[in-house]
mmCIF file of C-alpha atoms in Angstrom:
data_model
loop_
_atom_site.group_PDB
_atom_site.id
_atom_site.type_symbol
_atom_site.label_atom_id
_atom_site.label_comp_id
_atom_site.label_asym_id
_atom_site.label_seq_id
_atom_site.Cartn_x
_atom_site.Cartn_y
_atom_site.Cartn_z
ATOM 1 C CA UNK B 208 -7.785 17.974 -43.152
ATOM 2 C CA UNK B 209 -7.932 20.679 -40.149
ATOM 3 C CA UNK B 210 -11.234 18.667 -39.636
ATOM 4 C CA UNK B 211 -9.641 15.730 -39.866
ATOM 5 C CA UNK B 212 -7.598 16.394 -37.090
ATOM 6 C CA UNK B 213 -11.188 17.816 -34.793
ATOM 7 C CA UNK B 214 -12.320 14.502 -34.947
ATOM 8 C CA UNK B 215 -9.669 13.055 -34.196
ATOM 9 C CA UNK B 216 -9.156 15.137 -31.073
ATOM 10 C CA UNK B 217 -12.618 14.581 -30.666
ATOM 11 C CA UNK B 218 -12.506 10.733 -30.359
ATOM 12 C CA UNK B 219 -9.637 11.045 -28.438
ATOM 13 C CA UNK B 220 -11.401 12.292 -26.053
ATOM 14 C CA UNK B 221 -14.458 10.176 -26.232
ATOM 15 C CA UNK B 222 -11.925 7.420 -25.633
ATOM 16 C CA UNK B 223 -10.546 8.672 -22.557
ATOM 17 C CA UNK B 224 -13.738 9.645 -20.786
ATOM 18 C CA UNK B 225 -15.187 5.889 -21.901
ATOM 19 C CA UNK B 226 -11.579 4.970 -20.213
ATOM 20 C CA UNK B 227 -12.374 7.019 -16.956
ATOM 21 C CA UNK B 228 -15.667 5.676 -17.223
ATOM 22 C CA UNK B 229 -14.961 2.191 -16.927
ATOM 23 C CA UNK B 230 -12.490 2.221 -14.830
ATOM 24 C CA UNK B 231 -14.632 4.209 -12.367
ATOM 25 C CA UNK B 232 -17.085 1.518 -12.262
ATOM 26 C CA UNK B 233 -15.409 -1.591 -12.698
ATOM 27 C CA UNK B 234 -11.406 -0.917 -11.541
ATOM 28 C CA UNK B 235 -8.382 -1.511 -14.099
ATOM 29 C CA UNK B 236 -8.636 -4.941 -15.027
ATOM 30 C CA UNK B 237 -12.151 -4.679 -16.133
ATOM 31 C CA UNK B 238 -10.676 -2.237 -19.040
ATOM 32 C CA UNK B 239 -11.071 -3.991 -22.388
ATOM 33 C CA UNK B 240 -10.450 -2.286 -25.793
ATOM 34 C CA UNK B 241 -13.082 -4.310 -27.492
ATOM 35 C CA UNK B 242 -16.045 -2.629 -25.060
ATOM 36 C CA UNK B 243 -14.237 0.985 -25.528
ATOM 37 C CA UNK B 244 -14.442 0.889 -29.078
ATOM 38 C CA UNK B 245 -18.169 -0.345 -28.733
ATOM 39 C CA UNK B 246 -18.559 2.197 -26.384
ATOM 40 C CA UNK B 247 -16.738 5.194 -28.828
ATOM 41 C CA UNK B 248 -18.562 3.447 -32.302
ATOM 42 C CA UNK B 249 -15.219 2.960 -33.639
ATOM 43 C CA UNK B 250 -13.578 -0.518 -34.619
ATOM 44 C CA UNK B 251 -10.773 -1.997 -32.240
ATOM 45 C CA UNK B 252 -8.144 -0.951 -34.187
ATOM 46 C CA UNK B 253 -9.346 2.619 -34.964
ATOM 47 C CA UNK B 254 -8.397 2.498 -31.241
ATOM 48 C CA UNK B 255 -5.193 2.546 -31.660
ATOM 49 C CA UNK B 256 -4.824 5.241 -34.597
ATOM 50 C CA UNK B 257 -6.511 7.407 -31.515
ATOM 51 C CA UNK B 258 -3.437 6.080 -28.819
ATOM 52 C CA UNK B 259 -0.476 4.492 -29.026
ATOM 53 C CA UNK B 260 -1.407 1.167 -26.711
ATOM 54 C CA UNK B 261 -3.372 0.813 -23.539
ATOM 55 C CA UNK B 262 -0.574 2.340 -21.101
ATOM 56 C CA UNK B 263 -1.080 5.867 -22.929
ATOM 57 C CA UNK B 264 -4.538 5.705 -22.095
ATOM 58 C CA UNK B 265 -4.361 4.677 -18.582
ATOM 59 C CA UNK B 266 -2.033 7.328 -18.270
ATOM 60 C CA UNK B 267 -4.463 9.779 -20.080
ATOM 61 C CA UNK B 268 -6.845 8.178 -17.653
ATOM 62 C CA UNK B 269 -4.476 8.852 -14.289
ATOM 63 C CA UNK B 270 -3.475 12.155 -16.327
ATOM 64 C CA UNK B 271 -7.579 13.487 -15.098
ATOM 65 C CA UNK B 272 -7.179 11.836 -12.081
ATOM 66 C CA UNK B 273 -3.729 13.827 -10.951
ATOM 67 C CA UNK B 274 -5.807 17.432 -12.271
ATOM 68 C CA UNK B 275 -8.667 16.401 -10.269
ATOM 69 C CA UNK B 276 -6.728 15.525 -6.793
ATOM 70 C CA UNK B 277 -4.559 18.695 -7.607
ATOM 71 C CA UNK B 278 -7.514 20.739 -7.339
ATOM 72 C CA UNK B 279 -8.826 19.337 -4.243
ATOM 73 C CA UNK B 280 -5.288 20.055 -2.298
ATOM 74 C CA UNK B 281 -5.227 23.923 -4.275
ATOM 75 C CA UNK B 282 -9.016 24.163 -2.661
ATOM 76 C CA UNK B 283 -7.752 22.899 0.730
ATOM 77 C CA UNK B 284 -4.573 24.720 1.627
ATOM 78 C CA UNK B 285 -5.980 27.996 0.360
ATOM 79 C CA UNK B 286 -7.062 28.180 3.568
ATOM 80 C CA UNK B 287 -4.437 27.662 5.752
ATOM 81 C CA UNK B 288 -2.193 30.328 7.236
ATOM 82 C CA UNK B 289 1.113 29.352 6.301
ATOM 83 C CA UNK B 290 3.528 32.381 8.129
ATOM 84 C CA UNK B 291 3.885 29.709 11.563
ATOM 85 C CA UNK B 292 4.835 26.162 12.294
ATOM 86 C CA UNK B 293 2.136 25.720 13.880
ATOM 87 C CA UNK B 294 0.629 26.464 10.435
ATOM 88 C CA UNK B 295 2.199 24.495 8.695
ATOM 89 C CA UNK B 296 1.262 21.178 10.789
ATOM 90 C CA UNK B 297 -2.123 22.196 9.783
ATOM 91 C CA UNK B 298 -2.158 22.448 6.379
ATOM 92 C CA UNK B 299 -0.455 19.267 6.251
ATOM 93 C CA UNK B 300 -3.206 17.464 8.061
ATOM 94 C CA UNK B 301 -5.406 19.795 5.445
ATOM 95 C CA UNK B 302 -3.739 18.128 2.980
ATOM 96 C CA UNK B 303 -3.756 14.295 4.320
ATOM 97 C CA UNK B 304 -7.451 14.724 4.905
ATOM 98 C CA UNK B 305 -8.186 15.919 1.658
ATOM 99 C CA UNK B 306 -6.242 12.999 0.176
ATOM 100 C CA UNK B 307 -8.123 10.452 2.150
ATOM 101 C CA UNK B 308 -11.215 12.311 1.136
ATOM 102 C CA UNK B 309 -10.616 11.840 -2.354
ATOM 103 C CA UNK B 310 -8.789 8.240 -2.431
ATOM 104 C CA UNK B 311 -12.631 7.453 -0.871
ATOM 105 C CA UNK B 312 -14.717 9.228 -3.543
ATOM 106 C CA UNK B 313 -12.344 7.968 -6.311
ATOM 107 C CA UNK B 314 -11.664 4.607 -5.302
ATOM 108 C CA UNK B 315 -10.663 2.412 -8.486
ATOM 109 C CA UNK B 316 -9.445 5.538 -9.989
ATOM 110 C CA UNK B 317 -7.408 6.380 -7.302
ATOM 111 C CA UNK B 318 -6.644 2.738 -6.679
ATOM 112 C CA UNK B 319 -5.447 3.019 -10.734
ATOM 113 C CA UNK B 320 -2.810 5.255 -10.617
ATOM 114 C CA UNK B 321 -0.506 3.040 -8.076
ATOM 115 C CA UNK B 322 -2.124 -0.493 -9.780
ATOM 116 C CA UNK B 323 -0.963 -0.035 -13.177
ATOM 117 C CA UNK B 324 2.122 -1.301 -14.338
ATOM 118 C CA UNK B 325 3.808 -0.346 -17.924
ATOM 119 C CA UNK B 326 3.593 -3.234 -20.285
ATOM 120 C CA UNK B 327 6.979 -4.796 -20.131
ATOM 121 C CA UNK B 328 10.258 -2.715 -21.965
ATOM 122 C CA UNK B 329 7.737 0.255 -21.990
ATOM 123 C CA UNK B 330 8.959 3.383 -20.014
ATOM 124 C CA UNK B 331 6.572 5.693 -18.210
ATOM 125 C CA UNK B 332 6.728 9.012 -20.665
ATOM 126 C CA UNK B 333 7.996 12.093 -19.034
ATOM 127 C CA UNK B 334 4.710 13.902 -18.822
ATOM 128 C CA UNK B 335 3.443 11.258 -16.875
ATOM 129 C CA UNK B 336 6.482 11.828 -14.231
ATOM 130 C CA UNK B 337 6.007 15.163 -14.212
ATOM 131 C CA UNK B 338 2.366 15.532 -13.351
ATOM 132 C CA UNK B 339 2.944 12.596 -10.679
ATOM 133 C CA UNK B 340 6.346 15.245 -9.187
ATOM 134 C CA UNK B 341 4.429 18.143 -9.221
ATOM 135 C CA UNK B 342 1.439 16.875 -6.626
ATOM 136 C CA UNK B 343 4.513 16.902 -4.319
ATOM 137 C CA UNK B 344 4.707 20.829 -4.166
ATOM 138 C CA UNK B 345 1.809 20.447 -1.543
ATOM 139 C CA UNK B 346 3.734 18.758 0.923
ATOM 140 C CA UNK B 347 7.018 20.635 -0.040
ATOM 141 C CA UNK B 348 5.853 24.042 1.641
ATOM 142 C CA UNK B 349 4.910 23.662 4.860
ATOM 143 C CA UNK B 350 7.911 20.884 5.126
ATOM 144 C CA UNK B 351 10.443 23.728 4.235
ATOM 145 C CA UNK B 352 8.601 26.167 6.509
ATOM 146 C CA UNK B 353 9.140 23.162 9.563
ATOM 147 C CA UNK B 354 12.546 22.209 8.724
ATOM 148 C CA UNK B 355 14.080 25.289 7.536
ATOM 149 C CA UNK B 356 17.498 23.822 8.059
ATOM 150 C CA UNK B 357 16.951 21.031 5.741
ATOM 151 C CA UNK B 358 18.211 21.099 2.877
ATOM 152 C CA UNK B 359 16.493 20.726 -0.650
ATOM 153 C CA UNK B 360 17.320 16.889 -1.365
ATOM 154 C CA UNK B 361 16.603 16.243 2.300
ATOM 155 C CA UNK B 362 13.455 17.927 2.213
ATOM 156 C CA UNK B 363 12.267 15.744 -1.201
ATOM 157 C CA UNK B 364 13.315 12.213 0.928
ATOM 158 C CA UNK B 365 10.988 13.495 3.817
ATOM 159 C CA UNK B 366 8.247 14.777 1.365
ATOM 160 C CA UNK B 367 8.040 11.255 -0.335
ATOM 161 C CA UNK B 368 8.070 9.186 3.379
ATOM 162 C CA UNK B 369 5.285 11.213 4.710
ATOM 163 C CA UNK B 370 3.139 11.058 1.521
ATOM 164 C CA UNK B 371 4.205 7.258 1.445
ATOM 165 C CA UNK B 372 3.477 6.519 5.633
ATOM 166 C CA UNK B 373 -0.187 8.610 4.684
ATOM 167 C CA UNK B 374 -0.833 6.530 1.901
ATOM 168 C CA UNK B 375 -0.256 3.201 3.818
ATOM 169 C CA UNK B 376 -2.729 3.903 6.408
ATOM 170 C CA UNK B 377 -5.461 5.321 3.713
ATOM 171 C CA UNK B 378 -5.066 2.576 1.275
ATOM 172 C CA UNK B 379 -5.005 -0.685 4.020
ATOM 173 C CA UNK B 380 -7.852 1.643 5.669
ATOM 174 C CA UNK B 381 -9.757 1.857 1.770
ATOM 175 C CA UNK B 382 -8.831 -1.607 1.491
ATOM 176 C CA UNK B 383 -10.314 -2.829 4.630
ATOM 177 C CA UNK B 384 -7.896 -4.917 5.393
ATOM 178 C CA UNK B 385 -7.856 -6.950 8.623
ATOM 179 C CA UNK B 386 -5.006 -4.981 10.506
ATOM 180 C CA UNK B 387 -6.143 -1.779 9.270
ATOM 181 C CA UNK B 388 -7.399 1.234 10.834
ATOM 182 C CA UNK B 389 -11.106 0.713 11.014
ATOM 183 C CA UNK B 390 -13.098 3.032 8.476
ATOM 184 C CA UNK B 391 -15.040 5.248 10.595
ATOM 185 C CA UNK B 392 -11.290 5.564 12.956
ATOM 186 C CA UNK B 393 -9.575 7.193 9.703
ATOM 187 C CA UNK B 394 -9.593 10.341 8.944
ATOM 188 C CA UNK B 395 -9.392 10.360 12.520
ATOM 189 C CA UNK B 396 -5.946 8.564 12.607
ATOM 190 C CA UNK B 397 -4.896 10.256 9.734
ATOM 191 C CA UNK B 398 -4.818 14.035 11.351
ATOM 192 C CA UNK B 399 -2.972 12.228 14.525
ATOM 193 C CA UNK B 400 -0.053 10.608 12.755
ATOM 194 C CA UNK B 401 -0.118 13.343 10.712
ATOM 195 C CA UNK B 402 0.219 15.686 13.955
ATOM 196 C CA UNK B 403 2.692 13.497 15.558
ATOM 197 C CA UNK B 404 4.704 13.785 12.874
ATOM 198 C CA UNK B 405 4.500 17.629 12.875
ATOM 199 C CA UNK B 406 4.920 17.534 16.520
ATOM 200 C CA UNK B 407 8.580 16.038 16.067
ATOM 201 C CA UNK B 408 9.444 18.085 13.774
ATOM 202 C CA UNK B 409 8.668 21.163 15.201
ATOM 203 C CA UNK B 410 11.214 19.781 17.605
ATOM 204 C CA UNK B 411 14.040 19.641 14.998
ATOM 205 C CA UNK B 412 16.640 16.634 14.531
ATOM 206 C CA UNK P 1232 -5.874 -45.830 10.169
ATOM 207 C CA UNK P 1233 -3.349 -44.111 12.021
ATOM 208 C CA UNK P 1234 -1.107 -44.707 8.655
ATOM 209 C CA UNK P 1235 -3.304 -43.133 6.660
ATOM 210 C CA UNK P 1236 -4.099 -39.890 8.444
ATOM 211 C CA UNK P 1237 -0.067 -39.928 8.947
ATOM 212 C CA UNK P 1238 0.318 -39.997 5.017
ATOM 213 C CA UNK P 1239 -2.244 -37.309 4.496
ATOM 214 C CA UNK P 1240 -0.608 -34.844 7.314
ATOM 215 C CA UNK P 1241 2.672 -35.360 5.347
ATOM 216 C CA UNK P 1242 1.090 -34.957 1.843
ATOM 217 C CA UNK P 1243 -0.761 -32.107 3.611
ATOM 218 C CA UNK P 1244 2.418 -30.385 4.138
ATOM 219 C CA UNK P 1245 4.249 -31.441 1.096
ATOM 220 C CA UNK P 1246 1.442 -29.405 -0.639
ATOM 221 C CA UNK P 1247 1.875 -26.644 1.528
ATOM 222 C CA UNK P 1248 6.238 -26.650 1.016
ATOM 223 C CA UNK P 1249 5.696 -26.820 -2.673
ATOM 224 C CA UNK P 1250 2.981 -23.477 -2.781
ATOM 225 C CA UNK P 1251 5.089 -21.497 -0.610
ATOM 226 C CA UNK P 1252 7.856 -22.175 -3.187
ATOM 227 C CA UNK P 1253 5.757 -21.654 -6.099
ATOM 228 C CA UNK P 1254 4.456 -18.010 -4.274
ATOM 229 C CA UNK P 1255 7.980 -16.932 -3.299
ATOM 230 C CA UNK P 1256 9.279 -17.590 -7.114
ATOM 231 C CA UNK P 1257 6.527 -16.348 -9.152
ATOM 232 C CA UNK P 1258 3.654 -14.268 -6.901
ATOM 233 C CA UNK P 1259 0.402 -15.648 -6.197
ATOM 234 C CA UNK P 1260 -0.786 -14.886 -9.396
ATOM 235 C CA UNK P 1261 1.428 -18.020 -10.501
ATOM 236 C CA UNK P 1262 0.161 -20.314 -7.849
ATOM 237 C CA UNK P 1263 -1.856 -23.101 -10.206
ATOM 238 C CA UNK P 1264 -3.623 -26.317 -8.694
ATOM 239 C CA UNK P 1265 -2.633 -28.295 -11.814
ATOM 240 C CA UNK P 1266 1.354 -27.844 -11.125
ATOM 241 C CA UNK P 1267 0.728 -28.231 -7.169
ATOM 242 C CA UNK P 1268 -0.559 -31.661 -8.084
ATOM 243 C CA UNK P 1269 2.056 -32.605 -10.468
ATOM 244 C CA UNK P 1270 4.403 -31.352 -7.991
ATOM 245 C CA UNK P 1271 3.516 -33.640 -5.338
ATOM 246 C CA UNK P 1272 2.397 -36.504 -7.204
ATOM 247 C CA UNK P 1273 -0.698 -36.863 -6.877
ATOM 248 C CA UNK P 1274 -4.016 -36.038 -8.681
ATOM 249 C CA UNK P 1275 -5.419 -32.637 -8.980
ATOM 250 C CA UNK P 1276 -8.630 -33.951 -7.312
ATOM 251 C CA UNK P 1277 -6.893 -35.019 -4.331
ATOM 252 C CA UNK P 1278 -5.347 -31.647 -3.994
ATOM 253 C CA UNK P 1279 -8.780 -30.958 -2.170
ATOM 254 C CA UNK P 1280 -9.074 -33.843 -0.037
ATOM 255 C CA UNK P 1281 -5.790 -31.925 1.692
ATOM 256 C CA UNK P 1282 -7.018 -28.897 1.399
ATOM 257 C CA UNK P 1283 -10.560 -27.629 1.197
ATOM 258 C CA UNK P 1284 -9.727 -24.757 -1.807
ATOM 259 C CA UNK P 1285 -7.009 -22.555 -2.882
ATOM 260 C CA UNK P 1286 -7.847 -20.306 -0.216
ATOM 261 C CA UNK P 1287 -7.564 -22.141 2.667
ATOM 262 C CA UNK P 1288 -4.120 -23.287 1.179
ATOM 263 C CA UNK P 1289 -3.251 -19.635 0.215
ATOM 264 C CA UNK P 1290 -3.592 -18.901 4.250
ATOM 265 C CA UNK P 1291 -1.625 -21.719 5.696
ATOM 266 C CA UNK P 1292 1.239 -20.164 3.527
ATOM 267 C CA UNK P 1293 0.462 -17.058 5.105
ATOM 268 C CA UNK P 1294 0.469 -18.204 8.562
ATOM 269 C CA UNK P 1295 4.633 -19.856 7.885
ATOM 270 C CA UNK P 1296 5.304 -16.005 6.542
ATOM 271 C CA UNK P 1297 3.883 -14.458 9.442
ATOM 272 C CA UNK P 1298 5.694 -17.260 12.085
ATOM 273 C CA UNK P 1299 8.634 -16.160 10.089
ATOM 274 C CA UNK P 1300 8.293 -12.507 10.956
ATOM 275 C CA UNK P 1301 7.269 -13.272 14.273
ATOM 276 C CA UNK P 1302 10.258 -14.847 14.837
ATOM 277 C CA UNK P 1303 12.169 -11.366 13.624
ATOM 278 C CA UNK P 1304 10.430 -9.254 15.356
ATOM 279 C CA UNK P 1305 11.151 -11.548 18.645
ATOM 280 C CA UNK P 1306 14.911 -11.796 18.180
ATOM 281 C CA UNK P 1307 14.952 -7.504 17.156
ATOM 282 C CA UNK P 1308 13.057 -6.551 20.435
ATOM 283 C CA UNK P 1309 14.999 -9.163 22.409
ATOM 284 C CA UNK P 1310 18.178 -6.789 22.417
ATOM 285 C CA UNK P 1311 15.980 -3.838 23.440
ATOM 286 C CA UNK P 1312 16.108 -1.910 26.343
ATOM 287 C CA UNK P 1313 12.356 -1.615 27.434
ATOM 288 C CA UNK P 1314 12.060 0.754 30.884
ATOM 289 C CA UNK P 1315 12.567 4.004 28.978
ATOM 290 C CA UNK P 1316 10.781 6.271 26.928
ATOM 291 C CA UNK P 1317 13.930 6.275 24.412
ATOM 292 C CA UNK P 1318 14.207 2.491 25.287
ATOM 293 C CA UNK P 1319 10.694 2.181 23.531
ATOM 294 C CA UNK P 1320 11.087 4.415 20.800
ATOM 295 C CA UNK P 1321 14.453 2.318 19.860
ATOM 296 C CA UNK P 1322 12.545 -0.384 19.997
ATOM 297 C CA UNK P 1323 9.389 0.771 17.625
ATOM 298 C CA UNK P 1324 12.022 1.588 15.153
ATOM 299 C CA UNK P 1325 14.244 -2.083 15.671
ATOM 300 C CA UNK P 1326 10.928 -3.208 14.797
ATOM 301 C CA UNK P 1327 10.119 -1.275 11.771
ATOM 302 C CA UNK P 1328 13.859 -1.513 10.451
ATOM 303 C CA UNK P 1329 13.352 -5.572 10.812
ATOM 304 C CA UNK P 1330 9.470 -5.181 9.006
ATOM 305 C CA UNK P 1331 11.008 -3.692 5.931
ATOM 306 C CA UNK P 1332 14.164 -6.237 5.980
ATOM 307 C CA UNK P 1333 11.684 -9.289 6.206
ATOM 308 C CA UNK P 1334 9.268 -7.404 2.909
ATOM 309 C CA UNK P 1335 12.428 -6.829 1.220
ATOM 310 C CA UNK P 1336 14.144 -10.674 1.584
ATOM 311 C CA UNK P 1337 10.278 -12.552 1.318
ATOM 312 C CA UNK P 1338 9.048 -10.246 -1.567
ATOM 313 C CA UNK P 1339 6.291 -12.517 -3.262
ATOM 314 C CA UNK P 1340 5.449 -13.928 0.115
ATOM 315 C CA UNK P 1341 4.855 -10.676 2.159
ATOM 316 C CA UNK P 1342 3.032 -9.287 -0.422
ATOM 317 C CA UNK P 1343 0.995 -12.273 -0.635
ATOM 318 C CA UNK P 1344 -0.458 -11.740 2.879
ATOM 319 C CA UNK P 1345 -2.132 -8.454 1.071
ATOM 320 C CA UNK P 1346 -2.889 -9.383 -2.151
ATOM 321 C CA UNK P 1347 -4.656 -12.226 -1.042
ATOM 322 C CA UNK P 1348 -8.357 -12.230 -1.217
ATOM 323 C CA UNK P 1349 -10.771 -14.508 0.168
ATOM 324 C CA UNK P 1350 -12.956 -16.215 -3.039
ATOM 325 C CA UNK P 1351 -16.752 -14.513 -3.720
ATOM 326 C CA UNK P 1352 -18.428 -15.698 -0.225
ATOM 327 C CA UNK P 1353 -15.714 -16.991 2.265
ATOM 328 C CA UNK P 1354 -14.778 -15.784 5.117
ATOM 329 C CA UNK P 1355 -10.997 -15.353 6.525
ATOM 330 C CA UNK P 1356 -11.240 -17.975 9.360
ATOM 331 C CA UNK P 1357 -10.407 -17.289 13.118
ATOM 332 C CA UNK P 1358 -7.214 -18.725 13.384
ATOM 333 C CA UNK P 1359 -5.970 -17.047 10.762
ATOM 334 C CA UNK P 1360 -7.164 -13.804 11.993
ATOM 335 C CA UNK P 1361 -6.034 -13.804 15.394
ATOM 336 C CA UNK P 1362 -2.502 -15.070 13.523
ATOM 337 C CA UNK P 1363 -2.492 -11.523 12.101
ATOM 338 C CA UNK P 1364 -3.782 -9.668 14.814
ATOM 339 C CA UNK P 1365 -1.010 -11.056 17.403
ATOM 340 C CA UNK P 1366 1.581 -9.241 15.462
ATOM 341 C CA UNK P 1367 0.817 -6.304 17.379
ATOM 342 C CA UNK P 1368 2.165 -7.161 20.459
ATOM 343 C CA UNK P 1369 5.666 -6.274 19.697
ATOM 344 C CA UNK P 1370 3.929 -2.873 18.666
ATOM 345 C CA UNK P 1371 1.754 -2.773 21.395
ATOM 346 C CA UNK P 1372 4.288 -2.845 23.906
ATOM 347 C CA UNK P 1373 6.547 0.106 23.382
ATOM 348 C CA UNK P 1374 3.545 2.212 22.612
ATOM 349 C CA UNK P 1375 2.036 1.395 25.499
ATOM 350 C CA UNK P 1376 5.138 2.606 27.378
ATOM 351 C CA UNK P 1377 5.206 6.312 25.564
ATOM 352 C CA UNK P 1378 1.199 6.552 25.988
ATOM 353 C CA UNK P 1379 0.801 5.214 29.467
ATOM 354 C CA UNK P 1380 -2.428 7.696 29.577
ATOM 355 C CA UNK P 1381 -3.922 5.977 26.668
ATOM 356 C CA UNK P 1382 -6.932 3.369 26.898
ATOM 357 C CA UNK P 1383 -6.343 0.125 25.506
ATOM 358 C CA UNK P 1384 -8.429 0.467 22.306
ATOM 359 C CA UNK P 1385 -6.648 3.619 21.703
ATOM 360 C CA UNK P 1386 -3.183 2.167 21.793
ATOM 361 C CA UNK P 1387 -4.961 -0.495 19.377
ATOM 362 C CA UNK P 1388 -5.677 1.858 16.879
ATOM 363 C CA UNK P 1389 -2.876 3.669 17.480
ATOM 364 C CA UNK P 1390 -0.481 0.434 16.890
ATOM 365 C CA UNK P 1391 -2.925 -0.036 13.472
ATOM 366 C CA UNK P 1392 -2.342 3.276 12.191
ATOM 367 C CA UNK P 1393 1.720 3.101 12.798
ATOM 368 C CA UNK P 1394 1.951 0.021 11.312
ATOM 369 C CA UNK P 1395 -0.006 1.165 8.463
ATOM 370 C CA UNK P 1396 2.365 4.121 8.164
ATOM 371 C CA UNK P 1397 5.462 1.851 8.058
ATOM 372 C CA UNK P 1398 3.680 -1.032 5.682
ATOM 373 C CA UNK P 1399 3.033 2.565 2.777
ATOM 374 C CA UNK P 1400 6.470 3.852 3.448
ATOM 375 C CA UNK P 1401 8.442 -0.500 2.836
ATOM 376 C CA UNK P 1402 5.038 -1.087 0.309
ATOM 377 C CA UNK P 1403 5.934 1.764 -2.220
ATOM 378 C CA UNK P 1404 9.381 1.392 -1.208
ATOM 379 C CA UNK P 1405 9.987 -2.249 -2.363
ATOM 380 C CA UNK P 1406 7.524 -1.889 -5.253
ATOM 381 C CA UNK P 1407 9.691 0.986 -6.424
ATOM 382 C CA UNK P 1408 6.764 3.622 -7.699
ATOM 383 C CA UNK P 1409 7.646 6.879 -8.905
ATOM 384 C CA UNK P 1410 6.432 8.579 -6.162
ATOM 385 C CA UNK P 1411 8.320 6.544 -3.532
ATOM 386 C CA UNK P 1412 11.458 6.679 -1.377
ATOM 387 C CA UNK P 1413 14.536 5.273 -3.670
ATOM 388 C CA UNK P 1414 15.254 1.834 -2.644
ATOM 389 C CA UNK P 1415 19.018 3.210 -1.053
ATOM 390 C CA UNK P 1416 17.302 5.451 1.812
ATOM 391 C CA UNK P 1417 14.814 3.316 2.572
ATOM 392 C CA UNK P 1418 15.731 2.193 5.636
ATOM 393 C CA UNK P 1419 17.267 5.325 6.782
ATOM 394 C CA UNK P 1420 13.547 7.407 6.443
ATOM 395 C CA UNK P 1421 11.731 4.456 8.176
ATOM 396 C CA UNK P 1422 14.076 5.479 11.020
ATOM 397 C CA UNK P 1423 13.694 8.942 10.606
ATOM 398 C CA UNK P 1424 9.587 8.579 10.463
ATOM 399 C CA UNK P 1425 9.576 6.094 13.620
ATOM 400 C CA UNK P 1426 11.629 8.890 15.180
ATOM 401 C CA UNK P 1427 9.578 11.510 14.467
ATOM 402 C CA UNK P 1428 6.523 9.832 15.827
ATOM 403 C CA UNK P 1429 8.429 8.916 18.745
ATOM 404 C CA UNK P 1430 9.021 12.344 19.189
ATOM 405 C CA UNK P 1431 5.160 13.400 18.905
ATOM 406 C CA UNK P 1432 4.168 10.764 21.503
ATOM 407 C CA UNK P 1433 6.814 11.517 24.135
ATOM 408 C CA UNK P 1434 5.632 15.470 23.783
ATOM 409 C CA UNK P 1435 2.324 13.829 24.618
ATOM 410 C CA UNK P 1436 -1.077 15.119 23.043
#
């Protein structure tokens, strides 16, 4: 009995890794259950003994992507001094640049975090929601320092706004859209944007 | 001969309008040449006497979307006073809020502007590029006032950055992503973001 559970756990891990490799190479649209079954050497039906559906599989891959992003953000903020307003802006700049670098180096896996939609009628499970939300703590800490008078709900909104703004510059830039910031200028412009917002925040409301 | 040209022009117009209606209702993925042929009462092959390919058709729909966005931006900036730094920030706020309102009211047509990719090996024609680029003039004018010392290439980059930032907040917000600014707070947060950037710009580099 223990052996069956262990084997299943090992197979599930292999399935998630195979899905991760496929998405990294071909994008979310290239993910087919049939290919995954071949890759891990099981029948098509056996996949659904390992995960409930493809949504769960994509969320498990996303979970691994978020864990690596979390590590990258932890590394980049560890070196920042936080005990001043300037330090807080520097931390925000470091976070934004790390986010851009991570997206560039994990393009398809990062895209998948935003492209994936649950099947009709399914909702994102609690564990996946909380994994996404917990990433905001990196942005919240410096924002709290820059806006000591703001309430927690105000800070939470500002955090989403700042994230969305940087995400927009990164996303259009990496998709190489006509109206985007050109690739060569991307890091510099992200830094400039966050510094402008930092200055605005230091001036107070 | 004149009559044939006229008739073809009329049919082309009908085709573009049918495509626009379809995209507005079903999104870009719902656009099928077969349905369009039925809608305007011609054969499938006859469509390709009216447009070169589906790319041209989607670009012609995009052209109409951009023309309406241009009109909305012209309306919103006409009332703004431009002869002060505060006025320039107000103009940027008006532009950003108008952009958000336009995207909300034309969700599928607006999405199509960004979702559409040319078929492999095709490039976006010059007329479509210039229609997209000309929209930046609304943002450039107030930016030039806020940053009189900046060179035109610097302003052009800043313009793309500011656009991408606001676009990111609008896009994640209207897609209702977990990490997005919630719908009810969207207009307020866009205004707050642009004001922060405006403050940062007024402080100078």
